[in-house]
Every structure is written in C-alpha cells, then in structure tokens.
PDB file of C-alpha atoms and ligand atoms in Angstrom:
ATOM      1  CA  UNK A   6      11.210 -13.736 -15.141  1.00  0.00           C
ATOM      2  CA  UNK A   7       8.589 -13.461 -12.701  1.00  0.00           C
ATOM      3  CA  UNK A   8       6.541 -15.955 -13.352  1.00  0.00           C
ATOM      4  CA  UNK A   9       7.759 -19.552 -15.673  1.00  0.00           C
ATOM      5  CA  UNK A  10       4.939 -22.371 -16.130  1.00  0.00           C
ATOM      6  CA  UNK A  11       6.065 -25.483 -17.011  1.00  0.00           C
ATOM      7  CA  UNK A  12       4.186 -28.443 -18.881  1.00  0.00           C
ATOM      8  CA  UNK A  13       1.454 -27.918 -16.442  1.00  0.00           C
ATOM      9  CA  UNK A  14      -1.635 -30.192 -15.987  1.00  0.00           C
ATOM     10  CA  UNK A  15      -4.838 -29.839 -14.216  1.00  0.00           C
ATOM     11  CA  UNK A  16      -7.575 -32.528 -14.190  1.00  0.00           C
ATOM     12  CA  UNK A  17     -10.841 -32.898 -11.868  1.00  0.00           C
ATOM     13  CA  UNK A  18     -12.566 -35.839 -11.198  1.00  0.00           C
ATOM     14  CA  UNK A  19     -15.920 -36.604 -10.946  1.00  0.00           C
ATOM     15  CA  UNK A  20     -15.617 -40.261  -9.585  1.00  0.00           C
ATOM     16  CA  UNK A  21     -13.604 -41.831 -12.235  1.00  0.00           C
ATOM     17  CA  UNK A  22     -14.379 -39.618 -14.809  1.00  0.00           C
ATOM     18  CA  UNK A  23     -11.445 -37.232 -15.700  1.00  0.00           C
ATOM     19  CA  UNK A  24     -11.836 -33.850 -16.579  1.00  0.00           C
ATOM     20  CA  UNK A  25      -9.025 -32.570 -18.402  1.00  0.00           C
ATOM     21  CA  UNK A  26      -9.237 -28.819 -17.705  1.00  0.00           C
ATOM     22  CA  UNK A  27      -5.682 -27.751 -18.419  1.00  0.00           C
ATOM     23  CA  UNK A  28      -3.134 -29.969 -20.820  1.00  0.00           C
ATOM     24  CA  UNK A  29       0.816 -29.495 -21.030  1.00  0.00           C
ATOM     25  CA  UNK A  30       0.386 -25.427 -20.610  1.00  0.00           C
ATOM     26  CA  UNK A  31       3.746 -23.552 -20.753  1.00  0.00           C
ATOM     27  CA  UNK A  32       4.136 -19.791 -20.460  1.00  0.00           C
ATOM     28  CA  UNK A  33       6.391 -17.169 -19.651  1.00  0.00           C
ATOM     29  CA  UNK A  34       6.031 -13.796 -17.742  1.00  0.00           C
ATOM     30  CA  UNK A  35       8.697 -11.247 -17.460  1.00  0.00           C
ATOM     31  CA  UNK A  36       9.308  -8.657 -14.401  1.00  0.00           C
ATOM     32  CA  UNK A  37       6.574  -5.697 -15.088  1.00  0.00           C
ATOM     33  CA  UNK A  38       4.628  -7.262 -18.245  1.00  0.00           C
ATOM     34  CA  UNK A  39       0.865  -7.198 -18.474  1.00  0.00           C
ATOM     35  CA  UNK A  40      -0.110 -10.581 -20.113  1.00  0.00           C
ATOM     36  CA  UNK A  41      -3.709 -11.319 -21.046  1.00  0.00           C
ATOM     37  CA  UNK A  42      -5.718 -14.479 -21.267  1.00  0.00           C
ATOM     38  CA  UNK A  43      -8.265 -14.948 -23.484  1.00  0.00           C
ATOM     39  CA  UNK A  44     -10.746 -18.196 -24.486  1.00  0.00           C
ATOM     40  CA  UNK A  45     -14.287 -19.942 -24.954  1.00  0.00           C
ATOM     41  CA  UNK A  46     -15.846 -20.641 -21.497  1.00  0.00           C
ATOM     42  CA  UNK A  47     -14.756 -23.333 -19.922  1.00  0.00           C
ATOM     43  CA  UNK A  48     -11.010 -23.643 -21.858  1.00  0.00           C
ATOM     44  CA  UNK A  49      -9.177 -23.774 -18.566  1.00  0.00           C
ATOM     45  CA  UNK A  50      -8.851 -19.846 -17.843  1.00  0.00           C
ATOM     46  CA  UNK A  51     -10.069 -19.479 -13.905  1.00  0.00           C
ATOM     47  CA  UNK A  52      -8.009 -23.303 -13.405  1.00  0.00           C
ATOM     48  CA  UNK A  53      -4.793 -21.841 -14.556  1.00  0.00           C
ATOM     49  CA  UNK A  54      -5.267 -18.585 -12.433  1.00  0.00           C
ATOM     50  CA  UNK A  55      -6.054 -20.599  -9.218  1.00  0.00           C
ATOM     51  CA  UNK A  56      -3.434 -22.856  -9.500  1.00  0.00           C
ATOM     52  CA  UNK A  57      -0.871 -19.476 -10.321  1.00  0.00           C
ATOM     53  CA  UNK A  58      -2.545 -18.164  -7.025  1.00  0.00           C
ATOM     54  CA  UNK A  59      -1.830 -20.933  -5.296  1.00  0.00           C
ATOM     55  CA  UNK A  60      -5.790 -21.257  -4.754  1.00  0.00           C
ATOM     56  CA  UNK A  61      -5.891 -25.318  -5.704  1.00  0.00           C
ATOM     57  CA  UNK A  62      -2.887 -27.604  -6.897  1.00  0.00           C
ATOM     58  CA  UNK A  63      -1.755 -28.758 -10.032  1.00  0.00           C
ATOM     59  CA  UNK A  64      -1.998 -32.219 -11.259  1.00  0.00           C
ATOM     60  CA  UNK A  65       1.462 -32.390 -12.582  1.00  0.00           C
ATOM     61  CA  UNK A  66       4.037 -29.731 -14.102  1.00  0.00           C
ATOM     62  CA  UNK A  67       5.478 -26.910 -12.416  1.00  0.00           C
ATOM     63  CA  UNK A  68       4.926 -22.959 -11.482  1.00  0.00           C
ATOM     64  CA  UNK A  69       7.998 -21.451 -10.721  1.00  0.00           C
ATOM     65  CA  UNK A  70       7.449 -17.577  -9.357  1.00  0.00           C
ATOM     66  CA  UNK A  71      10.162 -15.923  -9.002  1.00  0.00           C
ATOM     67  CA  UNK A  72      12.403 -19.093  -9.390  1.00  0.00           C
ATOM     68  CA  UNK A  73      10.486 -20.834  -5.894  1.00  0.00           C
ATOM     69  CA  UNK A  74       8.269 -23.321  -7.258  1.00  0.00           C
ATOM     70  CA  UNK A  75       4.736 -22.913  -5.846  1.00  0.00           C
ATOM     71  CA  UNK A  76       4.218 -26.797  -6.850  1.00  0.00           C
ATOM     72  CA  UNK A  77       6.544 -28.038  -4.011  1.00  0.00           C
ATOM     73  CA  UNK A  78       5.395 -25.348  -1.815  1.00  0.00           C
ATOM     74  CA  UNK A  79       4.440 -26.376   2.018  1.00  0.00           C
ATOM     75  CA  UNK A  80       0.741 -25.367   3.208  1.00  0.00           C
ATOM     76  CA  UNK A  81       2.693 -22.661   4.807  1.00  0.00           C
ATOM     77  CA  UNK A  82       4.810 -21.557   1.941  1.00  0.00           C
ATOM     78  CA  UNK A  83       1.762 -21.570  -0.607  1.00  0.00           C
ATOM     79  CA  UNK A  84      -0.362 -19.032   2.073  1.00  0.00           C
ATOM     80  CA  UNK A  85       2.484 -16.911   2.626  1.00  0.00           C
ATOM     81  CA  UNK A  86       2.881 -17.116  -1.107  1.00  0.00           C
ATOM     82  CA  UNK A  87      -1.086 -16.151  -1.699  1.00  0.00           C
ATOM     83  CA  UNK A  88      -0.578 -12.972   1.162  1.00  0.00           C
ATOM     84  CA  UNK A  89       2.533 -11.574  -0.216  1.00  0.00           C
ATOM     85  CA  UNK A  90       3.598 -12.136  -3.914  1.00  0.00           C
ATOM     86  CA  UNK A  91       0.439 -12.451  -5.328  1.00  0.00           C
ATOM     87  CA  UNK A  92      -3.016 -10.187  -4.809  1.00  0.00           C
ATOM     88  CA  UNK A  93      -6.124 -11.654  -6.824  1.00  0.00           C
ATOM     89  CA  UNK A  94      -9.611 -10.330  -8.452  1.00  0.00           C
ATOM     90  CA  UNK A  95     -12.034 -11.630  -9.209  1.00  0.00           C
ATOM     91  CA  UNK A  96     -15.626 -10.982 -11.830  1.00  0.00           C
ATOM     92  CA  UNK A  97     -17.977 -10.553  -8.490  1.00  0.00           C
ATOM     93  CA  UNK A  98     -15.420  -8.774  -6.143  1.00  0.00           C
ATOM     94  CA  UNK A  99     -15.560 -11.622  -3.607  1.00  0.00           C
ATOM     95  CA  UNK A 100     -15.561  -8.779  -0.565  1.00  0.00           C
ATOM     96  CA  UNK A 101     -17.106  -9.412   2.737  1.00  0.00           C
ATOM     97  CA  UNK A 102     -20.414  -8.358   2.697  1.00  0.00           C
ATOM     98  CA  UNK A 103     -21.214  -6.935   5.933  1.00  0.00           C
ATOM     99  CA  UNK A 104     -17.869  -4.774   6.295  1.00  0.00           C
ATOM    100  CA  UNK A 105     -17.074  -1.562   5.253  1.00  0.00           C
ATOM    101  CA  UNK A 106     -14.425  -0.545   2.372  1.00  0.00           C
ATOM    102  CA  UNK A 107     -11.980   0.210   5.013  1.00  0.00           C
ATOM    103  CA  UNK A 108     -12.456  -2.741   7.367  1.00  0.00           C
ATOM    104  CA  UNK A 109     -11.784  -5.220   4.122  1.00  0.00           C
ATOM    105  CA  UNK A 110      -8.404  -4.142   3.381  1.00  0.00           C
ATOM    106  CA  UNK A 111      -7.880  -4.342   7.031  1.00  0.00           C
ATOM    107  CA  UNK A 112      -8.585  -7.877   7.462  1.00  0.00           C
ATOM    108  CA  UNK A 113      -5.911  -8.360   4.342  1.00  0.00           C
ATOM    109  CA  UNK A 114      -3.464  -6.568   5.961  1.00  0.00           C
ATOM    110  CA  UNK A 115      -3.845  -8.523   9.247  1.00  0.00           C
ATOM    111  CA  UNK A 116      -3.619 -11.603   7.125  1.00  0.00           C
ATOM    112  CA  UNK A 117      -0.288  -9.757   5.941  1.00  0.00           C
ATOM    113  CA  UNK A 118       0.860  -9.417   9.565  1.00  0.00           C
ATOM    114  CA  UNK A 119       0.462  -5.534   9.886  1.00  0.00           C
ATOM    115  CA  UNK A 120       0.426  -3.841  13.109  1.00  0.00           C
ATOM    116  CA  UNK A 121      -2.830  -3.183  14.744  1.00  0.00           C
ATOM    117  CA  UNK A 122      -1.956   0.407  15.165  1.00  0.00           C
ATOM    118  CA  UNK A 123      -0.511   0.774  11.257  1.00  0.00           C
ATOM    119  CA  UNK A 124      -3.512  -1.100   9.620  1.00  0.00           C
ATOM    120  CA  UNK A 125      -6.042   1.790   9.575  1.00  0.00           C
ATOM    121  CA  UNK A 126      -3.719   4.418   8.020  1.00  0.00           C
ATOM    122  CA  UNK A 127      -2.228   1.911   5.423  1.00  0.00           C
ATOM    123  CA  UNK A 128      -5.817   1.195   4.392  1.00  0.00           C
ATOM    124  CA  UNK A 129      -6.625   4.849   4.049  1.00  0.00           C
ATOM    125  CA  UNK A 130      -3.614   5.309   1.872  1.00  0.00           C
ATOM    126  CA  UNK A 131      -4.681   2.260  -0.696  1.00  0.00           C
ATOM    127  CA  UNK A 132      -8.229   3.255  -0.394  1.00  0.00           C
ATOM    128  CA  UNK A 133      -7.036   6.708  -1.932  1.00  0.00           C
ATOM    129  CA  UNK A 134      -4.744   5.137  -4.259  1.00  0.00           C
ATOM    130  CA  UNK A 135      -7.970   3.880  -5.967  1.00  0.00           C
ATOM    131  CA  UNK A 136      -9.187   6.529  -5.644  1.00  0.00           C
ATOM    132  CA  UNK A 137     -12.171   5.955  -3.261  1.00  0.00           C
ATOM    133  CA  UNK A 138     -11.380   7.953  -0.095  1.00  0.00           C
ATOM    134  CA  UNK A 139     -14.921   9.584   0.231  1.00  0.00           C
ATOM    135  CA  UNK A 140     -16.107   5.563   0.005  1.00  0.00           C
ATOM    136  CA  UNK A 141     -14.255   4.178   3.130  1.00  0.00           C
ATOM    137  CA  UNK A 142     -16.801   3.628   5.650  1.00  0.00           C
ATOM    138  CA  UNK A 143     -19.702   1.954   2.671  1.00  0.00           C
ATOM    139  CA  UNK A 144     -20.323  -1.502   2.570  1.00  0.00           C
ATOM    140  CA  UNK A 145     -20.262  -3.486  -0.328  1.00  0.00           C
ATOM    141  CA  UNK A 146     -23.807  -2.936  -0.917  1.00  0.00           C
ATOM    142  CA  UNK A 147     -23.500   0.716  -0.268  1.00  0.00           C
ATOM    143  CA  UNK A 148     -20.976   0.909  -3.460  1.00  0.00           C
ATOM    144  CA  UNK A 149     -21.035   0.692  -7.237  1.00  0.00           C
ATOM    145  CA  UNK A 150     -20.048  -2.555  -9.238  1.00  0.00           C
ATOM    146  CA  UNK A 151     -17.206  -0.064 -10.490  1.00  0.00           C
ATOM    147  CA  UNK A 152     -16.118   0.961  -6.549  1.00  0.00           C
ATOM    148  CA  UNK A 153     -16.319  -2.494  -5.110  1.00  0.00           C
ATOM    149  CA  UNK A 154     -13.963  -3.495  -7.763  1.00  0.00           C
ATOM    150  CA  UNK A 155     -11.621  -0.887  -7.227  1.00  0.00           C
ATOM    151  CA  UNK A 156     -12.105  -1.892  -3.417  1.00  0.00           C
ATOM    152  CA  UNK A 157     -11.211  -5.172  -4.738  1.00  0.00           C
ATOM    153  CA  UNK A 158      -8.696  -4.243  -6.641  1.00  0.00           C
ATOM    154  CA  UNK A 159      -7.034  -2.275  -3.214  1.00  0.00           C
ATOM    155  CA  UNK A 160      -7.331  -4.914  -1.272  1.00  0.00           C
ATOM    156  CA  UNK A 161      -5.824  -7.045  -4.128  1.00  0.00           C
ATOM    157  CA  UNK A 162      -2.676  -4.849  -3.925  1.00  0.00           C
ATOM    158  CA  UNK A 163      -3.264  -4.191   0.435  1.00  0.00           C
ATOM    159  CA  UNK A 164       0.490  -6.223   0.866  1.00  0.00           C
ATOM    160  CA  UNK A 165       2.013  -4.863  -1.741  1.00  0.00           C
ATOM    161  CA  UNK A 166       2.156  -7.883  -4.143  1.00  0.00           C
ATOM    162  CA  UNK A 167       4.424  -8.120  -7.203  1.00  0.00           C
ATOM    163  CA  UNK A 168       1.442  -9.772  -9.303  1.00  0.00           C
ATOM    164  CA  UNK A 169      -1.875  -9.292  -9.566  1.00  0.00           C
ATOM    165  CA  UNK A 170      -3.715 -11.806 -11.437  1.00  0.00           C
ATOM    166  CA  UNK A 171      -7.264 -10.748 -11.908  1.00  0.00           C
ATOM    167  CA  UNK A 172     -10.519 -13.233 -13.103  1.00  0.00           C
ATOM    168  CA  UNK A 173     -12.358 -10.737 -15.594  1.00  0.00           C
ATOM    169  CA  UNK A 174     -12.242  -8.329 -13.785  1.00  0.00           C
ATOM    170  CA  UNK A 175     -14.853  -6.357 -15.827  1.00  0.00           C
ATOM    171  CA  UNK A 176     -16.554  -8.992 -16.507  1.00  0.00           C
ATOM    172  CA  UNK A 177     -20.206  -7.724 -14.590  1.00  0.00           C
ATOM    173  CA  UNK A 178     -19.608  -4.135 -14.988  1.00  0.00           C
ATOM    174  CA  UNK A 179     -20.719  -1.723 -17.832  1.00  0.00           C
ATOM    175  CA  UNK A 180     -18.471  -0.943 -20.896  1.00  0.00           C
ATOM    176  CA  UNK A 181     -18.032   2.808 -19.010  1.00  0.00           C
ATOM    177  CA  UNK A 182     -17.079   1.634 -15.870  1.00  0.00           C
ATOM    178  CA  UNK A 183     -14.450  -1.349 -17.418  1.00  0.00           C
ATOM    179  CA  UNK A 184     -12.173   0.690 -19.319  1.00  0.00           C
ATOM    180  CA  UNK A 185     -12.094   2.849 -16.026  1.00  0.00           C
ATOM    181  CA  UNK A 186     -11.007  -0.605 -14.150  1.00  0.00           C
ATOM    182  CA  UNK A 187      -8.983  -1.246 -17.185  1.00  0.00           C
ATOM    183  CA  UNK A 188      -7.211   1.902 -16.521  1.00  0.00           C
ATOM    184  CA  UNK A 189      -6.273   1.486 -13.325  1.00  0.00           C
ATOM    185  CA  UNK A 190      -4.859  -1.715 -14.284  1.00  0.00           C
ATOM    186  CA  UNK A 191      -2.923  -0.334 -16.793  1.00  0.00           C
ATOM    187  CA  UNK A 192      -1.294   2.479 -14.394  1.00  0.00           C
ATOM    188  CA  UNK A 193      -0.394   0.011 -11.538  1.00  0.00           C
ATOM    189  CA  UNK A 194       1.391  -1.518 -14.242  1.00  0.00           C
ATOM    190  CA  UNK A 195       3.223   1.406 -16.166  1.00  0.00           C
ATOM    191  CA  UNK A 196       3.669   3.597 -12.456  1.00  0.00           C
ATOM    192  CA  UNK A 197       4.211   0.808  -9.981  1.00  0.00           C
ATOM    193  CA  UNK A 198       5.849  -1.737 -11.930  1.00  0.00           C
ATOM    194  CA  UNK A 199       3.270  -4.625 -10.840  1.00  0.00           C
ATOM    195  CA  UNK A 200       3.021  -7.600 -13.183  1.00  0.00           C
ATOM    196  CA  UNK A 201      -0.676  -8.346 -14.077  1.00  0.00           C
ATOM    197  CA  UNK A 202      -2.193 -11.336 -15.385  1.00  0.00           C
ATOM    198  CA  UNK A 203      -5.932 -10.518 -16.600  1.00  0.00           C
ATOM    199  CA  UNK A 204      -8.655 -13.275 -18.051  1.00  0.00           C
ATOM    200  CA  UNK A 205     -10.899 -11.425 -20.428  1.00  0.00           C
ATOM    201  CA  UNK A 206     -13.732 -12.052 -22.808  1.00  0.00           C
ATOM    202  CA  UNK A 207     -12.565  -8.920 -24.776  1.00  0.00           C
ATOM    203  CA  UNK A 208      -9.848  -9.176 -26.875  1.00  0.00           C
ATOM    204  CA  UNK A 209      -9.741  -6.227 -28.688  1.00  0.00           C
ATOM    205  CA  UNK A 210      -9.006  -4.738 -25.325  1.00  0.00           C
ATOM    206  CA  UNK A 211      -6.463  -7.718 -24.440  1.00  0.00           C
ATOM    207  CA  UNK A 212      -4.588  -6.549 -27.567  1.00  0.00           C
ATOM    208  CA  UNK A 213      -4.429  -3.131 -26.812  1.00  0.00           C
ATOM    209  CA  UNK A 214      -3.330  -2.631 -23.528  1.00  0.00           C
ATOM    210  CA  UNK A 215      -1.626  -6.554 -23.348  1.00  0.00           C
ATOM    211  CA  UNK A 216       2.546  -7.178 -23.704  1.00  0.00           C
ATOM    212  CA  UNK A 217       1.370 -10.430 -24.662  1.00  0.00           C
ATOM    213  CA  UNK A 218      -1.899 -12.758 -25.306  1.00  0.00           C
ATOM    214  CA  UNK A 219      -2.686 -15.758 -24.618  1.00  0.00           C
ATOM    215  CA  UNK A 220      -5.206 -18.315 -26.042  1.00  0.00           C
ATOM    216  CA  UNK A 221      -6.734 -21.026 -24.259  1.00  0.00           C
ATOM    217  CA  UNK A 222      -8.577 -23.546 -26.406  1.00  0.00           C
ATOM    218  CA  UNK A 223      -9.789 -26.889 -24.252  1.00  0.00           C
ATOM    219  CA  UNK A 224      -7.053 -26.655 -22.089  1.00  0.00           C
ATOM    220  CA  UNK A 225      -3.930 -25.905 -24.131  1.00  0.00           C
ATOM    221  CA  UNK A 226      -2.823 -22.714 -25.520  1.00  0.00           C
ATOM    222  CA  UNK A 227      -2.801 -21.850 -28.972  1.00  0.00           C
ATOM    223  CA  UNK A 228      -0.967 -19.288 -30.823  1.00  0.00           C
ATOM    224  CA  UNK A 229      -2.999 -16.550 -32.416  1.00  0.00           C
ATOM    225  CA  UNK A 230      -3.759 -18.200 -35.477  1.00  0.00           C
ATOM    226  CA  UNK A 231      -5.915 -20.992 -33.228  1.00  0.00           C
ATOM    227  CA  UNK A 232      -2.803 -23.508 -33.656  1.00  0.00           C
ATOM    228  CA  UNK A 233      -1.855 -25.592 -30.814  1.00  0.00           C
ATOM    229  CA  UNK A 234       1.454 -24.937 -29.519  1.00  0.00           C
ATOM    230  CA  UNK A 235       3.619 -27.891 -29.051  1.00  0.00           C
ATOM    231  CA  UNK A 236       4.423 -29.296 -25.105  1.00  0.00           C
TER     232      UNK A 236
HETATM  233  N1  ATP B  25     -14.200 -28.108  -9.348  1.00  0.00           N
HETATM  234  C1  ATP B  25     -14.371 -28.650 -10.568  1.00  0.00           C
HETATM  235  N2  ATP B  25     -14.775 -29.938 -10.705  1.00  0.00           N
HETATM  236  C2  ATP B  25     -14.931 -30.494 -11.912  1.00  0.00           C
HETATM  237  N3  ATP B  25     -14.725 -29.836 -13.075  1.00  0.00           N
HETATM  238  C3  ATP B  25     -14.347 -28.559 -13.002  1.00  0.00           C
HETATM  239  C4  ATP B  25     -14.166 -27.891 -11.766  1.00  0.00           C
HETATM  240  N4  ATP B  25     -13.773 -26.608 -12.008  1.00  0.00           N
HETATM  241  C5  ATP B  25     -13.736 -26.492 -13.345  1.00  0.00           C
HETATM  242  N5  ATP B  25     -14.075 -27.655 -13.963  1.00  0.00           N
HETATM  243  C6  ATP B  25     -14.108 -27.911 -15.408  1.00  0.00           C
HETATM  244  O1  ATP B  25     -12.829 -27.589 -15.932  1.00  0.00           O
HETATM  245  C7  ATP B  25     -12.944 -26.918 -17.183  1.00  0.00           C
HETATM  246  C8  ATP B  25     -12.253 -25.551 -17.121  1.00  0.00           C
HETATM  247  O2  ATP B  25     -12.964 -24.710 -16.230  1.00  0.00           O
HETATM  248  P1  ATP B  25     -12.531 -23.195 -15.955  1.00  0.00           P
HETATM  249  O3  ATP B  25     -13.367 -22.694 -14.848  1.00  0.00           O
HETATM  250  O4  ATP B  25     -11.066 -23.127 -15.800  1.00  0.00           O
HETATM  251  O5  ATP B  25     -12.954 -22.510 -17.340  1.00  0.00           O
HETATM  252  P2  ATP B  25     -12.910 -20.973 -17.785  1.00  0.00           P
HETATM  253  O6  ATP B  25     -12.076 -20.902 -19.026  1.00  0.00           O
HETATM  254  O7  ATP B  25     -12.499 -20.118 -16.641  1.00  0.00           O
HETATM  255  O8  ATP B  25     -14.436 -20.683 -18.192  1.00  0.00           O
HETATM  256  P3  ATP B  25     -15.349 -19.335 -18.009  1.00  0.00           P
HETATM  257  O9  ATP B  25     -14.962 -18.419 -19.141  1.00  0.00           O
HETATM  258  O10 ATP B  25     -16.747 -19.845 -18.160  1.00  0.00           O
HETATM  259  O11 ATP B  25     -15.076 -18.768 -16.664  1.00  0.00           O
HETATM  260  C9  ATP B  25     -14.427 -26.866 -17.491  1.00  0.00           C
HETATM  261  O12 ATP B  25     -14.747 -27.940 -18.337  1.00  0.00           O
HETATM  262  C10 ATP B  25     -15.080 -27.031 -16.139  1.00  0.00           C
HETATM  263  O13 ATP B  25     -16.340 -27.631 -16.251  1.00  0.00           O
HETATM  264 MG1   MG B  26     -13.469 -18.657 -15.507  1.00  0.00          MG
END
C-alpha cells in the first residue's frame, strides 16, 4: 500500500463558524494504481489532495504513506515528504512566471538537493521525457496551456516521486490537448510505475483510464451508487 487514509477530518474556520470540508474519509491506494477523484465543487476534492501533499494539516485522522504517517510528521519531515515522495499539479500550472521551462525544474531539483553541476542535464532529460525539448528556454507565457502543463507535470516528477497527485489537471485546457495530458499520465503510470491520484470533473474519463473512483459528496465519499460509505 502506498498510500492508507484513515477516518480523516478537515474543517476551516471562519471565526467560530466551522466548515466541515472533509468528514471521516477512508481510502486505500496500492503500489502503481491510478485512482481518480471525482465530485460537485466544493465536496472536499483540492482539501483532501493538500492535506495528502502535505500542503495544510488535517483536523483529525491519519495519512499513512508508505506506512510513515504524514499526520505526525515534523515541519521537516512533511517538506522532505512534499520534495521527495510526492510531486503535485495543479488546474493553472502554478510555474514561476518569469523563468524559463528549464530554470523551473531547476529550482525543484535544488529544492531536492541536486548538485549545481547535475541540475541542468537532469532538467534536460525530464524536459524531453515530456516531450518538450525544443521548449526549454520559453517562459511560461511563451508556451501553450498544453506545454506548461507538461512543464508542470516535469517538474511534478523533477525528484523522482513515487506519487503524483494532480488538481484537474485538464481542467483549463481544450478537450484535444487533455486527453494528450491524460496520456502522459497514463504512461508514467503503466512505464514508470508512479502512483497517480487525479481530481477530475470528467468521469467518463475517470472510468476509463482509473483502477479505482472515488466520489466525494459534502465531504465524505460515496460509493458509486451516491451512498455514503460508513466511517
Ligand atoms: N481556506 C479555506 N477557508 C475556509 N473554507 C474553505 C477553505 N478552503 C476550502 N474551504 C471550503 O471547504 C469546502 C471544500 O473545498 P475544496 O476546495 O476542497 O472543494 P473542491 O471539491 O476542490 O471544489 P472545486 O471542484 O470547486 O475545486 C468548500 O465548502 C470550501 O468553501
Ligand atoms: Mg478543487
């Protein structure tokens, strides 16, 4: 198992108001599965994928990955945790605006602790992997919604995670240029073994290409036939 959540709850606050974004959520991810997560907006989708990334802590409950549980983690454990085992994506990229293709995967793998002298070669190599070589030196602006992504989506994998859990991914691009994304998902899944964890709005494309899917509805997840599953 790669990933095990456990009776997991997330709740804001907004002076004393609580918001109850996630309730009692429990899920399972094996080594290598691609698991997709599908709901109405605002069911608790990007709160459960933050918390898995270690992005914002969980109220109560527990996220084991790989057995370590990122809920007791030290500030140190949960970074090193968010650098190495997991690479996220997100709906609008999130790259640095004013540097190139080639100088955002090198400020990941600095985070990662690479080598001055290894970073611009390792870059190269995950640039082409995506298979934007002839796109290294463009900006952000200087590249299509589908390239940034896939810039994304190499910087995402820059220190060689073993999950990548991804925001809807697809989620600004055109139907075209998403199943190419989708595709690329798909084959760092089947060729490299990663485990992925996608939100998406589309779920005839969640059950095609998914091992497993999972519904959010206000917080909890329900099985396919819009039941809520027992804590
Ligand atoms: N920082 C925050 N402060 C207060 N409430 C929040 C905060 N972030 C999210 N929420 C609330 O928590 C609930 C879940 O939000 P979340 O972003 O996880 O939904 P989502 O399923 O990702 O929706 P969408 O499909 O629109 O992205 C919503 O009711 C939202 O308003
Ligand atoms: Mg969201």
């Amino acid at each position: 198992m790669i990933l095990r959540v456990h009776n997991l709850c997330k709740s804001y606050y907004r002076g004393k108001l609580e918001i109850p974004a996630l309730k009692n959520v429990s899920l399972d991810i094996s080594e290598g599965e691609f698991v997709s997560i599908i709901g109405k907006s605002g069911s608790g989708k990007s709160t459960l994928l933050n918390l898995i990334g270690g992005l914002d802590t969980a109220s109560s409950g527990n996220i084991f990955f790989r057995d370590q549980d990122i809920s007791a983690m030290s500030r140190k454990e949960l970074a090193r945790h968010r650098r190495f085992s997991v690479g996220m994506i997100f709906q609008s990229f999130n790259l640095i605006p004013s540097r190139t293709a080639l100088e955002n995967i090198s400020l990941a793998l600095t985070f990662g602790g690479v080598p001055r002298r290894q970073r611009k070669a390792r870059a190269e190599d995950v640039i082409r992997s995506v298979g934007l070589g002839h796109r290294i030196d463009h900006k952000p602006t200087e590249l299509s919604g589908g390239e940034a992504q896939r810039i994304a989506i190499a910087r995402a994998l820059a220190n060689n995670p073993a999950m990548v859990l991804a925001d809807e991914p697809t989620g600004n691009l055109d139907s075209v240029t998403s199943s190419e994304i989708i595709d690329l998902l798909q084959e760092l899944n089947q060729k490299k073994g990663i485990s992925i964890l996608m939100i998406t709005h589309d779920q005839e494309t969640a059950s095609r290409i998914s091992n497993k899917v999972i519904r959010l509805v206000d917080g909890s997840i329900a099985n396919e036939q819009g039941k809520t599953s027992m804590p």
